[in-house]
Amino acid sequence: MKILIFPDTEQAEAFVALEVAALVSKRPTAVLGLATGGTMERVYGRLVACALDQDIAFTQVRSFNLDEYWGVAPDHPASYTHYMNKRLFQPLDMHQALTQLPNGIAADADVEAARYEAAISAVGGIDLQLLGLGANGHIGFNEPTSSLGSRTRIKTLTQTTRNANRRYFDKAQDVPRFALTMGIATILEARAVLLLATGAAKSRAAAQMIEGPLSAFCPASALQLHPKATIVLDADAARELTLRDYFEEVHPHGARASVPPAHRT
Ligand code: GLP
């Protein structure tokens, strides 16, 4: 895992936005795995500004979102489809046919989950998967004890997660109890993953993800198995890391590592 700790939240968000912009600039037909949540709102704001400013075309980009609420229609204001349309797809003129989310109102959840997995495979897999981090260590909607071998499927949300998402719904009872989510194994198949966690509320989960045992109890710890996982934190999210000094020595202020030429001794 590459651990990048930025002194402030804005720099951490800007790094993630620029990584995505750089990939699409180099490969206009890239396949992106996308995340939602409050953390990504600001990243997408920066990405849109950067893409428009630097004339980076997203019109051929394909994307697959991690998850969608079960029972929530795409045009519902709290759906992840609505979130993505508003924050990324429409501002960047991305093609609807190339941007996919699980269908939260499909007739059959299992059939929809299998269709989603097949759709990802059909385009050759995901080049870069963006991830946020749940305060309980979830990625996508893979709640604690999700199998590390899981694929896209329907999951029951924990009360912690429902509380965290309460703000997007009018009434507490409107917060969905279920979601369709890529599985841990689906996420691990992406060729690269980039996780962003900011704020003190994520510090415990961040420490467990990076330094804790590999465990289904902290689903994000599965990223320890990924050969190309970059974890981007701000100072608050990094504050419970035991090896923080080491990570900051390798990547001061989130900078790329500089390896000096070898000296024979
Ligand atoms: C949500 C989403 C995740 C997101 C996480 C953190 O429940 N399903 O994809 O990364 O929780 O959200 P936030 O960035 O709002 O803290």
PDB file of N, CA and C in Angstrom, residues 60-149:
ATOM      1  N   GLN A  60     -15.511   9.665 -23.824  1.00  0.00           N
ATOM      2  CA  GLN A  60     -15.331   8.243 -24.152  1.00  0.00           C
ATOM      3  C   GLN A  60     -15.050   7.396 -22.907  1.00  0.00           C
ATOM      4  N   VAL A  61     -15.041   8.047 -21.758  1.00  0.00           N
ATOM      5  CA  VAL A  61     -14.769   7.320 -20.504  1.00  0.00           C
ATOM      6  C   VAL A  61     -15.944   6.412 -20.172  1.00  0.00           C
ATOM      7  N   ARG A  62     -15.611   5.208 -19.746  1.00  0.00           N
ATOM      8  CA  ARG A  62     -16.642   4.300 -19.225  1.00  0.00           C
ATOM      9  C   ARG A  62     -16.555   4.330 -17.709  1.00  0.00           C
ATOM     10  N   SER A  63     -17.680   4.137 -17.035  1.00  0.00           N
ATOM     11  CA  SER A  63     -17.605   4.104 -15.570  1.00  0.00           C
ATOM     12  C   SER A  63     -18.616   3.130 -14.978  1.00  0.00           C
ATOM     13  N   PHE A  64     -18.216   2.597 -13.852  1.00  0.00           N
ATOM     14  CA  PHE A  64     -19.070   1.697 -13.064  1.00  0.00           C
ATOM     15  C   PHE A  64     -19.033   2.205 -11.634  1.00  0.00           C
ATOM     16  N   ASN A  65     -20.185   2.540 -11.095  1.00  0.00           N
ATOM     17  CA  ASN A  65     -20.212   2.949  -9.685  1.00  0.00           C
ATOM     18  C   ASN A  65     -20.212   1.739  -8.772  1.00  0.00           C
ATOM     19  N   LEU A  66     -19.707   1.969  -7.580  1.00  0.00           N
ATOM     20  CA  LEU A  66     -19.616   0.894  -6.592  1.00  0.00           C
ATOM     21  C   LEU A  66     -20.966   0.335  -6.189  1.00  0.00           C
ATOM     22  N   ASP A  67     -21.947   1.236  -6.029  1.00  0.00           N
ATOM     23  CA  ASP A  67     -23.161   0.791  -5.344  1.00  0.00           C
ATOM     24  C   ASP A  67     -24.363   1.686  -5.643  1.00  0.00           C
ATOM     25  N   GLU A  68     -25.503   1.201  -5.274  1.00  0.00           N
ATOM     26  CA  GLU A  68     -26.760   1.967  -5.369  1.00  0.00           C
ATOM     27  C   GLU A  68     -27.715   1.428  -4.309  1.00  0.00           C
ATOM     28  N   TYR A  69     -28.518   2.314  -3.761  1.00  0.00           N
ATOM     29  CA  TYR A  69     -29.529   1.888  -2.782  1.00  0.00           C
ATOM     30  C   TYR A  69     -30.557   0.987  -3.439  1.00  0.00           C
ATOM     31  N   TRP A  70     -30.965  -0.011  -2.715  1.00  0.00           N
ATOM     32  CA  TRP A  70     -32.001  -0.927  -3.210  1.00  0.00           C
ATOM     33  C   TRP A  70     -33.375  -0.345  -2.922  1.00  0.00           C
ATOM     34  N   GLY A  71     -34.208  -0.272  -3.982  1.00  0.00           N
ATOM     35  CA  GLY A  71     -35.558   0.263  -3.808  1.00  0.00           C
ATOM     36  C   GLY A  71     -35.630   1.760  -4.047  1.00  0.00           C
ATOM     37  N   VAL A  72     -34.524   2.359  -4.439  1.00  0.00           N
ATOM     38  CA  VAL A  72     -34.509   3.800  -4.710  1.00  0.00           C
ATOM     39  C   VAL A  72     -34.367   3.990  -6.225  1.00  0.00           C
ATOM     40  N   ALA A  73     -35.330   4.665  -6.819  1.00  0.00           N
ATOM     41  CA  ALA A  73     -35.335   4.843  -8.276  1.00  0.00           C
ATOM     42  C   ALA A  73     -34.224   5.798  -8.707  1.00  0.00           C
ATOM     43  N   PRO A  74     -33.718   5.623  -9.932  1.00  0.00           N
ATOM     44  CA  PRO A  74     -32.611   6.470 -10.399  1.00  0.00           C
ATOM     45  C   PRO A  74     -32.911   7.967 -10.332  1.00  0.00           C
ATOM     46  N   ASP A  75     -34.186   8.348 -10.486  1.00  0.00           N
ATOM     47  CA  ASP A  75     -34.494   9.792 -10.479  1.00  0.00           C
ATOM     48  C   ASP A  75     -34.804  10.331  -9.076  1.00  0.00           C
ATOM     49  N   HIS A  76     -34.695   9.470  -8.059  1.00  0.00           N
ATOM     50  CA  HIS A  76     -34.884   9.946  -6.673  1.00  0.00           C
ATOM     51  C   HIS A  76     -33.705  10.855  -6.316  1.00  0.00           C
ATOM     52  N   PRO A  77     -33.962  11.991  -5.685  1.00  0.00           N
ATOM     53  CA  PRO A  77     -32.854  12.924  -5.397  1.00  0.00           C
ATOM     54  C   PRO A  77     -31.752  12.335  -4.501  1.00  0.00           C
ATOM     55  N   ALA A  78     -32.063  11.288  -3.727  1.00  0.00           N
ATOM     56  CA  ALA A  78     -31.033  10.697  -2.864  1.00  0.00           C
ATOM     57  C   ALA A  78     -30.354   9.486  -3.511  1.00  0.00           C
ATOM     58  N   SER A  79     -30.768   9.149  -4.755  1.00  0.00           N
ATOM     59  CA  SER A  79     -30.129   7.983  -5.391  1.00  0.00           C
ATOM     60  C   SER A  79     -28.706   8.340  -5.795  1.00  0.00           C
ATOM     61  N   TYR A  80     -27.869   7.327  -5.869  1.00  0.00           N
ATOM     62  CA  TYR A  80     -26.490   7.563  -6.299  1.00  0.00           C
ATOM     63  C   TYR A  80     -26.452   7.906  -7.794  1.00  0.00           C
ATOM     64  N   THR A  81     -27.459   7.440  -8.534  1.00  0.00           N
ATOM     65  CA  THR A  81     -27.541   7.795  -9.957  1.00  0.00           C
ATOM     66  C   THR A  81     -27.733   9.307 -10.096  1.00  0.00           C
ATOM     67  N   HIS A  82     -28.634   9.829  -9.291  1.00  0.00           N
ATOM     68  CA  HIS A  82     -28.905  11.275  -9.318  1.00  0.00           C
ATOM     69  C   HIS A  82     -27.641  12.049  -8.903  1.00  0.00           C
ATOM     70  N   TYR A  83     -26.994  11.575  -7.867  1.00  0.00           N
ATOM     71  CA  TYR A  83     -25.743  12.181  -7.367  1.00  0.00           C
ATOM     72  C   TYR A  83     -24.709  12.248  -8.493  1.00  0.00           C
ATOM     73  N   MET A  84     -24.510  11.133  -9.182  1.00  0.00           N
ATOM     74  CA  MET A  84     -23.473  11.080 -10.214  1.00  0.00           C
ATOM     75  C   MET A  84     -23.835  11.946 -11.416  1.00  0.00           C
ATOM     76  N   ASN A  85     -25.120  11.903 -11.811  1.00  0.00           N
ATOM     77  CA  ASN A  85     -25.544  12.723 -12.950  1.00  0.00           C
ATOM     78  C   ASN A  85     -25.263  14.190 -12.675  1.00  0.00           C
ATOM     79  N   LYS A  86     -25.614  14.601 -11.474  1.00  0.00           N
ATOM     80  CA  LYS A  86     -25.498  16.016 -11.114  1.00  0.00           C
ATOM     81  C   LYS A  86     -24.034  16.456 -10.962  1.00  0.00           C
ATOM     82  N   ARG A  87     -23.236  15.609 -10.312  1.00  0.00           N
ATOM     83  CA  ARG A  87     -21.888  16.052  -9.943  1.00  0.00           C
ATOM     84  C   ARG A  87     -20.813  15.754 -10.968  1.00  0.00           C
ATOM     85  N   LEU A  88     -21.039  14.735 -11.814  1.00  0.00           N
ATOM     86  CA  LEU A  88     -19.967  14.352 -12.728  1.00  0.00           C
ATOM     87  C   LEU A  88     -20.430  14.125 -14.167  1.00  0.00           C
ATOM     88  N   PHE A  89     -21.434  13.273 -14.337  1.00  0.00           N
ATOM     89  CA  PHE A  89     -21.769  12.853 -15.698  1.00  0.00           C
ATOM     90  C   PHE A  89     -22.252  14.038 -16.549  1.00  0.00           C
ATOM     91  N   GLN A  90     -23.174  14.828 -16.013  1.00  0.00           N
ATOM     92  CA  GLN A  90     -23.678  15.945 -16.817  1.00  0.00           C
ATOM     93  C   GLN A  90     -22.636  17.049 -16.990  1.00  0.00           C
ATOM     94  N   PRO A  91     -21.958  17.484 -15.903  1.00  0.00           N
ATOM     95  CA  PRO A  91     -20.967  18.547 -16.093  1.00  0.00           C
ATOM     96  C   PRO A  91     -19.846  18.167 -17.061  1.00  0.00           C
ATOM     97  N   LEU A  92     -19.518  16.863 -17.138  1.00  0.00           N
ATOM     98  CA  LEU A  92     -18.415  16.450 -18.025  1.00  0.00           C
ATOM     99  C   LEU A  92     -18.926  15.864 -19.340  1.00  0.00           C
ATOM    100  N   ASP A  93     -20.241  15.971 -19.550  1.00  0.00           N
ATOM    101  CA  ASP A  93     -20.818  15.504 -20.808  1.00  0.00           C
ATOM    102  C   ASP A  93     -20.501  14.031 -21.073  1.00  0.00           C
ATOM    103  N   MET A  94     -20.558  13.233 -20.012  1.00  0.00           N
ATOM    104  CA  MET A  94     -20.276  11.804 -20.164  1.00  0.00           C
ATOM    105  C   MET A  94     -21.513  11.110 -20.738  1.00  0.00           C
ATOM    106  N   HIS A  95     -21.278  10.090 -21.562  1.00  0.00           N
ATOM    107  CA  HIS A  95     -22.384   9.400 -22.225  1.00  0.00           C
ATOM    108  C   HIS A  95     -23.137   8.500 -21.264  1.00  0.00           C
ATOM    109  N   GLN A  96     -24.451   8.632 -21.279  1.00  0.00           N
ATOM    110  CA  GLN A  96     -25.275   7.816 -20.379  1.00  0.00           C
ATOM    111  C   GLN A  96     -25.043   6.325 -20.614  1.00  0.00           C
ATOM    112  N   ALA A  97     -24.873   5.939 -21.880  1.00  0.00           N
ATOM    113  CA  ALA A  97     -24.696   4.513 -22.201  1.00  0.00           C
ATOM    114  C   ALA A  97     -23.374   3.966 -21.665  1.00  0.00           C
ATOM    115  N   LEU A  98     -22.438   4.857 -21.381  1.00  0.00           N
ATOM    116  CA  LEU A  98     -21.117   4.399 -20.916  1.00  0.00           C
ATOM    117  C   LEU A  98     -20.977   4.476 -19.402  1.00  0.00           C
ATOM    118  N   THR A  99     -21.968   5.057 -18.726  1.00  0.00           N
ATOM    119  CA  THR A  99     -21.877   5.209 -17.267  1.00  0.00           C
ATOM    120  C   THR A  99     -22.897   4.284 -16.602  1.00  0.00           C
ATOM    121  N   GLN A 100     -22.418   3.408 -15.791  1.00  0.00           N
ATOM    122  CA  GLN A 100     -23.336   2.425 -15.190  1.00  0.00           C
ATOM    123  C   GLN A 100     -23.327   2.479 -13.668  1.00  0.00           C
ATOM    124  N   LEU A 101     -24.498   2.252 -13.119  1.00  0.00           N
ATOM    125  CA  LEU A 101     -24.647   1.988 -11.679  1.00  0.00           C
ATOM    126  C   LEU A 101     -25.542   0.771 -11.564  1.00  0.00           C
ATOM    127  N   PRO A 102     -25.461   0.046 -10.464  1.00  0.00           N
ATOM    128  CA  PRO A 102     -26.430  -1.035 -10.290  1.00  0.00           C
ATOM    129  C   PRO A 102     -27.836  -0.426 -10.294  1.00  0.00           C
ATOM    130  N   ASN A 103     -28.779  -1.167 -10.852  1.00  0.00           N
ATOM    131  CA  ASN A 103     -30.164  -0.690 -10.914  1.00  0.00           C
ATOM    132  C   ASN A 103     -30.885  -1.021  -9.602  1.00  0.00           C
ATOM    133  N   GLY A 104     -31.158   0.009  -8.814  1.00  0.00           N
ATOM    134  CA  GLY A 104     -31.765  -0.165  -7.498  1.00  0.00           C
ATOM    135  C   GLY A 104     -33.218  -0.589  -7.529  1.00  0.00           C
ATOM    136  N   ILE A 105     -33.824  -0.554  -8.715  1.00  0.00           N
ATOM    137  CA  ILE A 105     -35.222  -0.993  -8.803  1.00  0.00           C
ATOM    138  C   ILE A 105     -35.370  -2.138  -9.812  1.00  0.00           C
ATOM    139  N   ALA A 106     -34.309  -2.922  -9.956  1.00  0.00           N
ATOM    140  CA  ALA A 106     -34.375  -4.093 -10.844  1.00  0.00           C
ATOM    141  C   ALA A 106     -35.410  -5.077 -10.296  1.00  0.00           C
ATOM    142  N   ALA A 107     -35.933  -5.924 -11.179  1.00  0.00           N
ATOM    143  CA  ALA A 107     -36.952  -6.893 -10.746  1.00  0.00           C
ATOM    144  C   ALA A 107     -36.352  -7.920  -9.789  1.00  0.00           C
ATOM    145  N   ASP A 108     -35.100  -8.256 -10.007  1.00  0.00           N
ATOM    146  CA  ASP A 108     -34.469  -9.308  -9.205  1.00  0.00           C
ATOM    147  C   ASP A 108     -33.042  -8.884  -8.859  1.00  0.00           C
ATOM    148  N   ALA A 109     -32.741  -8.786  -7.573  1.00  0.00           N
ATOM    149  CA  ALA A 109     -31.428  -8.288  -7.139  1.00  0.00           C
ATOM    150  C   ALA A 109     -30.286  -9.205  -7.587  1.00  0.00           C
ATOM    151  N   ASP A 110     -30.492 -10.504  -7.511  1.00  0.00           N
ATOM    152  CA  ASP A 110     -29.421 -11.440  -7.880  1.00  0.00           C
ATOM    153  C   ASP A 110     -29.106 -11.370  -9.374  1.00  0.00           C
ATOM    154  N   VAL A 111     -30.165 -11.253 -10.173  1.00  0.00           N
ATOM    155  CA  VAL A 111     -29.975 -11.156 -11.625  1.00  0.00           C
ATOM    156  C   VAL A 111     -29.250  -9.853 -11.964  1.00  0.00           C
ATOM    157  N   GLU A 112     -29.659  -8.781 -11.306  1.00  0.00           N
ATOM    158  CA  GLU A 112     -29.029  -7.487 -11.553  1.00  0.00           C
ATOM    159  C   GLU A 112     -27.553  -7.511 -11.127  1.00  0.00           C
ATOM    160  N   ALA A 113     -27.271  -8.157 -10.017  1.00  0.00           N
ATOM    161  CA  ALA A 113     -25.879  -8.239  -9.531  1.00  0.00           C
ATOM    162  C   ALA A 113     -25.016  -9.001 -10.533  1.00  0.00           C
ATOM    163  N   ALA A 114     -25.553 -10.100 -11.055  1.00  0.00           N
ATOM    164  CA  ALA A 114     -24.796 -10.899 -12.033  1.00  0.00           C
ATOM    165  C   ALA A 114     -24.599 -10.111 -13.326  1.00  0.00           C
ATOM    166  N   ARG A 115     -25.633  -9.369 -13.722  1.00  0.00           N
ATOM    167  CA  ARG A 115     -25.525  -8.540 -14.934  1.00  0.00           C
ATOM    168  C   ARG A 115     -24.421  -7.501 -14.770  1.00  0.00           C
ATOM    169  N   TYR A 116     -24.355  -6.917 -13.583  1.00  0.00           N
ATOM    170  CA  TYR A 116     -23.372  -5.852 -13.332  1.00  0.00           C
ATOM    171  C   TYR A 116     -21.947  -6.414 -13.391  1.00  0.00           C
ATOM    172  N   GLU A 117     -21.749  -7.546 -12.775  1.00  0.00           N
ATOM    173  CA  GLU A 117     -20.427  -8.192 -12.821  1.00  0.00           C
ATOM    174  C   GLU A 117     -20.034  -8.488 -14.274  1.00  0.00           C
ATOM    175  N   ALA A 118     -21.011  -9.012 -15.044  1.00  0.00           N
ATOM    176  CA  ALA A 118     -20.731  -9.367 -16.439  1.00  0.00           C
ATOM    177  C   ALA A 118     -20.406  -8.122 -17.264  1.00  0.00           C
ATOM    178  N   ALA A 119     -21.084  -7.025 -16.962  1.00  0.00           N
ATOM    179  CA  ALA A 119     -20.847  -5.781 -17.703  1.00  0.00           C
ATOM    180  C   ALA A 119     -19.429  -5.265 -17.452  1.00  0.00           C
ATOM    181  N   ILE A 120     -18.965  -5.394 -16.213  1.00  0.00           N
ATOM    182  CA  ILE A 120     -17.591  -4.961 -15.893  1.00  0.00           C
ATOM    183  C   ILE A 120     -16.590  -5.837 -16.647  1.00  0.00           C
ATOM    184  N   SER A 121     -16.825  -7.140 -16.602  1.00  0.00           N
ATOM    185  CA  SER A 121     -15.913  -8.070 -17.299  1.00  0.00           C
ATOM    186  C   SER A 121     -15.906  -7.814 -18.799  1.00  0.00           C
ATOM    187  N   ALA A 122     -17.089  -7.521 -19.352  1.00  0.00           N
ATOM    188  CA  ALA A 122     -17.215  -7.364 -20.806  1.00  0.00           C
ATOM    189  C   ALA A 122     -16.350  -6.227 -21.349  1.00  0.00           C
ATOM    190  N   VAL A 123     -16.086  -5.223 -20.534  1.00  0.00           N
ATOM    191  CA  VAL A 123     -15.247  -4.114 -21.025  1.00  0.00           C
ATOM    192  C   VAL A 123     -13.781  -4.301 -20.607  1.00  0.00           C
ATOM    193  N   GLY A 124     -13.483  -5.457 -20.055  1.00  0.00           N
ATOM    194  CA  GLY A 124     -12.084  -5.738 -19.718  1.00  0.00           C
ATOM    195  C   GLY A 124     -11.673  -5.305 -18.327  1.00  0.00           C
ATOM    196  N   GLY A 125     -12.643  -4.988 -17.475  1.00  0.00           N
ATOM    197  CA  GLY A 125     -12.319  -4.636 -16.084  1.00  0.00           C
ATOM    198  C   GLY A 125     -12.060  -3.152 -15.899  1.00  0.00           C
ATOM    199  N   ILE A 126     -11.853  -2.786 -14.651  1.00  0.00           N
ATOM    200  CA  ILE A 126     -11.732  -1.378 -14.253  1.00  0.00           C
ATOM    201  C   ILE A 126     -10.255  -0.973 -14.158  1.00  0.00           C
ATOM    202  N   ASP A 127      -9.935   0.166 -14.760  1.00  0.00           N
ATOM    203  CA  ASP A 127      -8.544   0.647 -14.711  1.00  0.00           C
ATOM    204  C   ASP A 127      -8.219   1.262 -13.357  1.00  0.00           C
ATOM    205  N   LEU A 128      -9.116   2.105 -12.882  1.00  0.00           N
ATOM    206  CA  LEU A 128      -8.872   2.792 -11.602  1.00  0.00           C
ATOM    207  C   LEU A 128     -10.165   2.840 -10.811  1.00  0.00           C
ATOM    208  N   GLN A 129     -10.134   2.271  -9.617  1.00  0.00           N
ATOM    209  CA  GLN A 129     -11.306   2.274  -8.739  1.00  0.00           C
ATOM    210  C   GLN A 129     -11.130   3.326  -7.648  1.00  0.00           C
ATOM    211  N   LEU A 130     -12.001   4.311  -7.625  1.00  0.00           N
ATOM    212  CA  LEU A 130     -12.005   5.298  -6.536  1.00  0.00           C
ATOM    213  C   LEU A 130     -12.805   4.731  -5.373  1.00  0.00           C
ATOM    214  N   LEU A 131     -12.345   5.021  -4.157  1.00  0.00           N
ATOM    215  CA  LEU A 131     -13.052   4.535  -2.969  1.00  0.00           C
ATOM    216  C   LEU A 131     -13.075   5.609  -1.890  1.00  0.00           C
ATOM    217  N   GLY A 132     -14.186   5.661  -1.160  1.00  0.00           N
ATOM    218  CA  GLY A 132     -14.228   6.387   0.101  1.00  0.00           C
ATOM    219  C   GLY A 132     -14.115   5.340   1.198  1.00  0.00           C
ATOM    220  N   LEU A 133     -14.275   5.763   2.430  1.00  0.00           N
ATOM    221  CA  LEU A 133     -14.150   4.829   3.557  1.00  0.00           C
ATOM    222  C   LEU A 133     -15.279   5.087   4.543  1.00  0.00           C
ATOM    223  N   GLY A 134     -16.006   4.046   4.889  1.00  0.00           N
ATOM    224  CA  GLY A 134     -17.034   4.198   5.913  1.00  0.00           C
ATOM    225  C   GLY A 134     -16.377   4.278   7.289  1.00  0.00           C
ATOM    226  N   ALA A 135     -17.027   4.952   8.227  1.00  0.00           N
ATOM    227  CA  ALA A 135     -16.469   5.060   9.578  1.00  0.00           C
ATOM    228  C   ALA A 135     -16.326   3.679  10.225  1.00  0.00           C
ATOM    229  N   ASN A 136     -17.080   2.707   9.735  1.00  0.00           N
ATOM    230  CA  ASN A 136     -16.965   1.344  10.267  1.00  0.00           C
ATOM    231  C   ASN A 136     -16.052   0.462   9.406  1.00  0.00           C
ATOM    232  N   GLY A 137     -15.306   1.102   8.496  1.00  0.00           N
ATOM    233  CA  GLY A 137     -14.348   0.360   7.677  1.00  0.00           C
ATOM    234  C   GLY A 137     -14.921  -0.189   6.389  1.00  0.00           C
ATOM    235  N   HIS A 138     -16.165   0.198   6.048  1.00  0.00           N
ATOM    236  CA  HIS A 138     -16.715  -0.352   4.798  1.00  0.00           C
ATOM    237  C   HIS A 138     -16.149   0.340   3.571  1.00  0.00           C
ATOM    238  N   ILE A 139     -16.119  -0.397   2.473  1.00  0.00           N
ATOM    239  CA  ILE A 139     -15.837   0.174   1.146  1.00  0.00           C
ATOM    240  C   ILE A 139     -16.999  -0.254   0.254  1.00  0.00           C
ATOM    241  N   GLY A 140     -17.445   0.671  -0.618  1.00  0.00           N
ATOM    242  CA  GLY A 140     -18.730   0.460  -1.287  1.00  0.00           C
ATOM    243  C   GLY A 140     -19.752   0.358  -0.172  1.00  0.00           C
ATOM    244  N   PHE A 141     -20.601  -0.661  -0.241  1.00  0.00           N
ATOM    245  CA  PHE A 141     -21.489  -0.934   0.898  1.00  0.00           C
ATOM    246  C   PHE A 141     -21.165  -2.303   1.478  1.00  0.00           C
ATOM    247  N   ASN A 142     -19.893  -2.675   1.421  1.00  0.00           N
ATOM    248  CA  ASN A 142     -19.452  -3.934   2.020  1.00  0.00           C
ATOM    249  C   ASN A 142     -19.263  -3.705   3.513  1.00  0.00           C
ATOM    250  N   GLU A 143     -20.300  -4.018   4.245  1.00  0.00           N
ATOM    251  CA  GLU A 143     -20.292  -3.769   5.684  1.00  0.00           C
ATOM    252  C   GLU A 143     -19.392  -4.788   6.394  1.00  0.00           C
ATOM    253  N   PRO A 144     -19.000  -4.493   7.658  1.00  0.00           N
ATOM    254  CA  PRO A 144     -18.146  -5.428   8.389  1.00  0.00           C
ATOM    255  C   PRO A 144     -18.682  -6.853   8.345  1.00  0.00           C
ATOM    256  N   THR A 145     -17.782  -7.768   8.142  1.00  0.00           N
ATOM    257  CA  THR A 145     -17.971  -9.226   7.977  1.00  0.00           C
ATOM    258  C   THR A 145     -18.363  -9.605   6.550  1.00  0.00           C
ATOM    259  N   SER A 146     -18.335  -8.641   5.614  1.00  0.00           N
ATOM    260  CA  SER A 146     -18.512  -9.005   4.202  1.00  0.00           C
ATOM    261  C   SER A 146     -17.387  -9.949   3.814  1.00  0.00           C
ATOM    262  N   SER A 147     -17.717 -10.975   3.059  1.00  0.00           N
ATOM    263  CA  SER A 147     -16.671 -11.914   2.634  1.00  0.00           C
ATOM    264  C   SER A 147     -15.613 -11.201   1.799  1.00  0.00           C
ATOM    265  N   LEU A 148     -14.361 -11.539   2.051  1.00  0.00           N
ATOM    266  CA  LEU A 148     -13.289 -10.951   1.242  1.00  0.00           C
ATOM    267  C   LEU A 148     -13.347 -11.483  -0.192  1.00  0.00           C
ATOM    268  N   GLY A 149     -14.114 -12.538  -0.401  1.00  0.00           N
ATOM    269  CA  GLY A 149     -14.284 -13.092  -1.748  1.00  0.00           C
ATOM    270  C   GLY A 149     -15.597 -12.679  -2.390  1.00  0.00           C
TER     271      GLY A 149
END
